[in-house]
Short mmCIF file of C-alpha atoms in Angstrom, two decimals:
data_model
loop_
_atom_site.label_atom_id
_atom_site.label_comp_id
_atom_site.label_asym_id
_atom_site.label_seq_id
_atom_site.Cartn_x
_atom_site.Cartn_y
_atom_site.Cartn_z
CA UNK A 485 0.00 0.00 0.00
CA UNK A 486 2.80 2.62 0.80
CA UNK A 487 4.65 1.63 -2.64
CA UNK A 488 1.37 2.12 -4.25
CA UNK A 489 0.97 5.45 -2.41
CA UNK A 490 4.61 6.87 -3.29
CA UNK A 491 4.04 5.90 -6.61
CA UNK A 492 0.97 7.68 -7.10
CA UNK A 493 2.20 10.86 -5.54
CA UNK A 494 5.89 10.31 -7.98
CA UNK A 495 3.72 10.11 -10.58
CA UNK A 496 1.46 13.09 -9.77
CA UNK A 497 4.26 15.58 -9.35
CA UNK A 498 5.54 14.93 -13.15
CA UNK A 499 2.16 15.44 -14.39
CA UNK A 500 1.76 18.93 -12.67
CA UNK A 501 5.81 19.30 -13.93
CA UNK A 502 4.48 18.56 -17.44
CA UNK A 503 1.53 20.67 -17.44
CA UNK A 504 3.18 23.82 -16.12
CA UNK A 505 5.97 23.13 -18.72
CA UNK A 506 3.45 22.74 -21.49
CA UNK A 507 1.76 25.86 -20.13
CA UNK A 508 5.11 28.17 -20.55
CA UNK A 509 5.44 26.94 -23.43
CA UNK A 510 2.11 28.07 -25.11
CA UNK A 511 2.81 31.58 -23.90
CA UNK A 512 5.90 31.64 -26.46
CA UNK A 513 4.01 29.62 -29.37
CA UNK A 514 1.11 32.07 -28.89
CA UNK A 515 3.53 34.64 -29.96
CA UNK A 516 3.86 33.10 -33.28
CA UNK A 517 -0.13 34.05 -33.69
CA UNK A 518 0.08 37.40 -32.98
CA UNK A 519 2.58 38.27 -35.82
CA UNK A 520 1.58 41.18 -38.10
CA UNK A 521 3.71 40.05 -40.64
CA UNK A 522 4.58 36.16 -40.04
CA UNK A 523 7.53 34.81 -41.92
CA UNK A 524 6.74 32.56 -45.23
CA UNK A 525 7.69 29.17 -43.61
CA UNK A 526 7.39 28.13 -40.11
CA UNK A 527 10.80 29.33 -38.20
CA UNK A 528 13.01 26.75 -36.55
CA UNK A 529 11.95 27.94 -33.11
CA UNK A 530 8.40 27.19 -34.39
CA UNK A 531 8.85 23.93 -35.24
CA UNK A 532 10.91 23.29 -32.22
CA UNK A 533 7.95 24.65 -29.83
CA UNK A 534 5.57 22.80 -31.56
CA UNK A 535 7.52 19.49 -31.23
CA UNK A 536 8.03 19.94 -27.66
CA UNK A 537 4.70 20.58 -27.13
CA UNK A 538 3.75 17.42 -29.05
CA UNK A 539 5.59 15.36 -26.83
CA UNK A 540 4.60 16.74 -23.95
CA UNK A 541 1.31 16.28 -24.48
CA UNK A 542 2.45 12.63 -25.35
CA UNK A 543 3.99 12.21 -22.13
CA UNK A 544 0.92 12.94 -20.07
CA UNK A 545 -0.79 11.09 -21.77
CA UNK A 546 1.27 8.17 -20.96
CA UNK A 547 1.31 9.04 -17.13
CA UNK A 548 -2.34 9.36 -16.81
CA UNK A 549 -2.32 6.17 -18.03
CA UNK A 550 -0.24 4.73 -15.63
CA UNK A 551 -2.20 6.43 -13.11
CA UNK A 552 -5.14 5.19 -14.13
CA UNK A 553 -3.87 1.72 -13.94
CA UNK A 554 -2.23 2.19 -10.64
CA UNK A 555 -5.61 3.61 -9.43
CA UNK A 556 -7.37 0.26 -10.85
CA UNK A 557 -5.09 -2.02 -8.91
CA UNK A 558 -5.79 -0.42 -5.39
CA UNK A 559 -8.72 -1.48 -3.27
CA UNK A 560 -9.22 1.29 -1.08
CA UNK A 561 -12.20 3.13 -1.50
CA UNK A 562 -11.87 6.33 -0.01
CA UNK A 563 -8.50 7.26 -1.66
CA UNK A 564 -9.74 6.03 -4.40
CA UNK A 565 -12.59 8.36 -5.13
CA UNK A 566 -9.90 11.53 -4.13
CA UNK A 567 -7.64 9.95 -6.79
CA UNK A 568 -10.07 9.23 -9.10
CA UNK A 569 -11.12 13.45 -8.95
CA UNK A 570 -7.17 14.07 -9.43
CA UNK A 571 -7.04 11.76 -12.53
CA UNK A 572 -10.20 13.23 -14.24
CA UNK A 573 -8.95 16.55 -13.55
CA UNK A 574 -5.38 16.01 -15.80
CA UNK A 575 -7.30 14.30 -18.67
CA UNK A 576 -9.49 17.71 -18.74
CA UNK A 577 -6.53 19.83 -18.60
CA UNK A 578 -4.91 17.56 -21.61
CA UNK A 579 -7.56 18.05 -23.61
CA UNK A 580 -7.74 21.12 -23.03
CA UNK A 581 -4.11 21.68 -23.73
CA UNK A 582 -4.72 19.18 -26.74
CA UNK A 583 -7.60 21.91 -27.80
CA UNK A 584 -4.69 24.79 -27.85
CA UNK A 585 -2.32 23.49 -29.44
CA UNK A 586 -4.62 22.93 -32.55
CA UNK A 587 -5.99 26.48 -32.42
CA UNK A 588 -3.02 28.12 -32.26
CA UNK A 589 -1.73 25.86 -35.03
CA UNK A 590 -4.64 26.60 -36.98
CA UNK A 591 -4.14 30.71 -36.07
CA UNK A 592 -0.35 30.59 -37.07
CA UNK A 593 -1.15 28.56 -40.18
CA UNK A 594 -3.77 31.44 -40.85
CA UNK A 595 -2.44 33.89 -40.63
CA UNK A 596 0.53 33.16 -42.59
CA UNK A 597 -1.36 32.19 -45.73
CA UNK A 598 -2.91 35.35 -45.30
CA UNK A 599 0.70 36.90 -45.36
CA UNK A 600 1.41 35.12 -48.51
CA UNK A 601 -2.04 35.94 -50.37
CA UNK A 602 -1.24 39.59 -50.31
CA UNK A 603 2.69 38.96 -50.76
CA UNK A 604 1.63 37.48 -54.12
CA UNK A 605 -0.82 39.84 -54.72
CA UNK A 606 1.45 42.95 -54.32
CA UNK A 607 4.17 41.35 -56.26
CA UNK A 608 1.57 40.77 -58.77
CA UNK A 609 0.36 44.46 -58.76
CA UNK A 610 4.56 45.29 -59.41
CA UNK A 611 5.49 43.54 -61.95
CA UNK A 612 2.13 44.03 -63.89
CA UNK A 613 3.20 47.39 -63.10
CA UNK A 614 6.70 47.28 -64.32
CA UNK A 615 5.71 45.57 -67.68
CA UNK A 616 2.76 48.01 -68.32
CA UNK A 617 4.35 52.10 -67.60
CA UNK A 618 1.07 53.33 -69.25
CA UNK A 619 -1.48 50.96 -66.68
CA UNK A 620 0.58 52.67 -63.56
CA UNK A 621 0.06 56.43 -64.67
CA UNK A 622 -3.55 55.63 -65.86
CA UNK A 623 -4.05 54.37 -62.29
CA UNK A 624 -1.68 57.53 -60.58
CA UNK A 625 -4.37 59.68 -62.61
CA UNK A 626 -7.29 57.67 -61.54
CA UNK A 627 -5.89 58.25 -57.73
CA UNK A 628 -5.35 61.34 -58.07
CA UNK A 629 -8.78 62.37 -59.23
CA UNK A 630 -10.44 60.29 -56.44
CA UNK A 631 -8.74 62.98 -54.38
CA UNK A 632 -9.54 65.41 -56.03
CA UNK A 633 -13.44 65.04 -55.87
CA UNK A 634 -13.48 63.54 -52.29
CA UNK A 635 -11.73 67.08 -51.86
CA UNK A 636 -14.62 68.90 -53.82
CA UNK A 637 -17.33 67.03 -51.96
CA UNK A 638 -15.78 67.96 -48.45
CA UNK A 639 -15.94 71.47 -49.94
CA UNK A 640 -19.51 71.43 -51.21
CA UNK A 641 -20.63 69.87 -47.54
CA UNK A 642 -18.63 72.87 -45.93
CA UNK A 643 -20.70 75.29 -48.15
CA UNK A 644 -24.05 73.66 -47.56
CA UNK A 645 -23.34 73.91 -43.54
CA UNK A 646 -22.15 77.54 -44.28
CA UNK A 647 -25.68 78.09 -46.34
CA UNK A 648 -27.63 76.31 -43.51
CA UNK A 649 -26.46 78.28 -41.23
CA UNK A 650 -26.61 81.73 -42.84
CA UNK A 651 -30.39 80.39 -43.26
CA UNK A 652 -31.12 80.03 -39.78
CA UNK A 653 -29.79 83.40 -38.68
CA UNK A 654 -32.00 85.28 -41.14
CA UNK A 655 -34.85 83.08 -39.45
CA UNK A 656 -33.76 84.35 -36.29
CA UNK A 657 -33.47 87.46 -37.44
CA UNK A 658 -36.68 87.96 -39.10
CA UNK A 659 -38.40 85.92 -35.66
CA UNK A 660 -36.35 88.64 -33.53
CA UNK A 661 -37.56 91.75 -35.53
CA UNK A 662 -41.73 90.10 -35.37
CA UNK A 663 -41.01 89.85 -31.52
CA UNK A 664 -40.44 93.47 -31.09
CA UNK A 665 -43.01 94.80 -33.99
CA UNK A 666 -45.45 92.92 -31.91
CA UNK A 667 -43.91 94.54 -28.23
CA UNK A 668 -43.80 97.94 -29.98
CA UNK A 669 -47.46 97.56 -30.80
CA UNK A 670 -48.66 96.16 -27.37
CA UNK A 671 -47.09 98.72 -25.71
CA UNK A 672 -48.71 101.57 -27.94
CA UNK A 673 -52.59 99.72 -27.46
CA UNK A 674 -51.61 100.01 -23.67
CA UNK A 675 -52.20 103.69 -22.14
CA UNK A 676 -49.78 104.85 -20.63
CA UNK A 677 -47.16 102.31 -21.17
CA UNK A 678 -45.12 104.31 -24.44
CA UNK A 679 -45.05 107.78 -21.42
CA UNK A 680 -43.73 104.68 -18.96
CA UNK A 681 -41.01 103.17 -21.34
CA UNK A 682 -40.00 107.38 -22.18
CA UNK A 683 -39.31 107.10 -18.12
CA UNK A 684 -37.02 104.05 -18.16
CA UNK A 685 -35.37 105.34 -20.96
CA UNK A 686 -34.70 109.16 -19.23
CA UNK A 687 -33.92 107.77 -16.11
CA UNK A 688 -31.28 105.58 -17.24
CA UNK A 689 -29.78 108.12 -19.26
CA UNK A 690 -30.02 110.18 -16.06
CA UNK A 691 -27.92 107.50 -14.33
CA UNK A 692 -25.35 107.09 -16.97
CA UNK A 693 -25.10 110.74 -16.63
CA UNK A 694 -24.51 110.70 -12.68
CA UNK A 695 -22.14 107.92 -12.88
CA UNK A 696 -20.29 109.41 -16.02
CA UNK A 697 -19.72 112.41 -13.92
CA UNK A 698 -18.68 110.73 -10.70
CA UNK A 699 -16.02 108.35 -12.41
CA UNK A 700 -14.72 112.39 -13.89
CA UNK A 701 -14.72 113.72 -10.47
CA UNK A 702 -12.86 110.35 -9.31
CA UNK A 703 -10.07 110.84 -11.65
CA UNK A 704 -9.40 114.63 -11.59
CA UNK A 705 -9.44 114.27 -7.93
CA UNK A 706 -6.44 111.52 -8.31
CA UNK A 707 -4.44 113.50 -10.95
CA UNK A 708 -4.61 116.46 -8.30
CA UNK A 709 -3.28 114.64 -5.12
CA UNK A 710 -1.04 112.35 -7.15
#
């Protein structure tokens, strides 16, 4: 029984070793996936990672089978059912690992015949370029008058703002002057009310006046005791 048990627990600690080994290692394959502009062929370093990861998976696969035979050929209930948790719990996290390593194969392997599709296509573009002078200043001209009217329709949306607008104050305008035809008119149906507006008006003309005069007598008085 305390064979069995050392064995289990040897066994154990290489499958966590192997699964935190195959988990450093995605974080540098990943890398591969993120490329803007991947290589044509898979690097050396790629194919290395990839082959290590391979067999790594291999490997745990090999000691969760041993596990699982080991687990088969003890009788004790109880630590069986813990052990038999810890064994299902590596198969998930191999085929979960199993599940990575064929997306990011699939991502790399993506992305870099997306590279190459617009590699060829560009080198297409060139040398059709190259052997046709007149095609690449037909399409320079072509370019260049795309520019030219995107340029005139940013211009005619400027004016049309500029018209809008000029619109609306004239509106405005024409609603402000309405306003006071129609104040102007209520005040002179009102009696009284055109001799009461005369009032406002004199007294603060009256005030400007006073104050006028007082900011004067403020600043003779400093010139004469400066």
């Amino acid at each position: 029984m305390s064979s069995t048990s050392s064995g289990w627990a040897q066994l154990r600690q290489q499958a966590r070793s192997l699964e935190t080994q195959t988990q450093n290692l995605f974080h540098t394959y990943a890398q591969f996936a993120s490329l803007n502009k991947p290589p044509p062929n898979p690097t050396e370093e790629e194919l290395r990672l990839e082959s290590q990861l391979k067999d790594l998976l291999e490997q745990r696969e090999s000691l969760i089978s041993q596990l699982s035979r080991l687990l088969d050929s003890e009788a004790t209930l109880t630590s069986s059912a813990l052990k038999q948790n810890n064994l299902s719990r590596h198969r998930e996290i191999l085929q979960d690992h199993r599940r990575e390593l064929r997306r990011l194969s699939t991502a790399i392997a993506d992305s870099r015949s997306r590279a190459n599709l617009l590699s060829n296509v560009r080198s297409d573009i060139d040398a059709y370029r190259a052997a046709n002078p007149s095609a690449e200043e037909a399409d320079y001209m072509l370019e260049e008058r795309a520019r030219v009217e995107n340029s005139h329709g940013m211009i005619d949306g400027v004016l049309s703002q500029a018209y809008s607008i000029n619109e609306s104050f004239g509106l405005q305008g024409e609603t402000l002057a309405s306003i006071n035809r129609r104040i102007v008119g209520a005040a002179g149906q009102v009696p009284g009310m055109n001799y009461l507006i005369g009032k406002i008006g004199t007294k603060k003309r009256r005030d400007a006046i006073i104050l006028g005069c007082f900011i004067g007598f403020c600043f003779l008085m400093l010139l004469y005791f400066r």
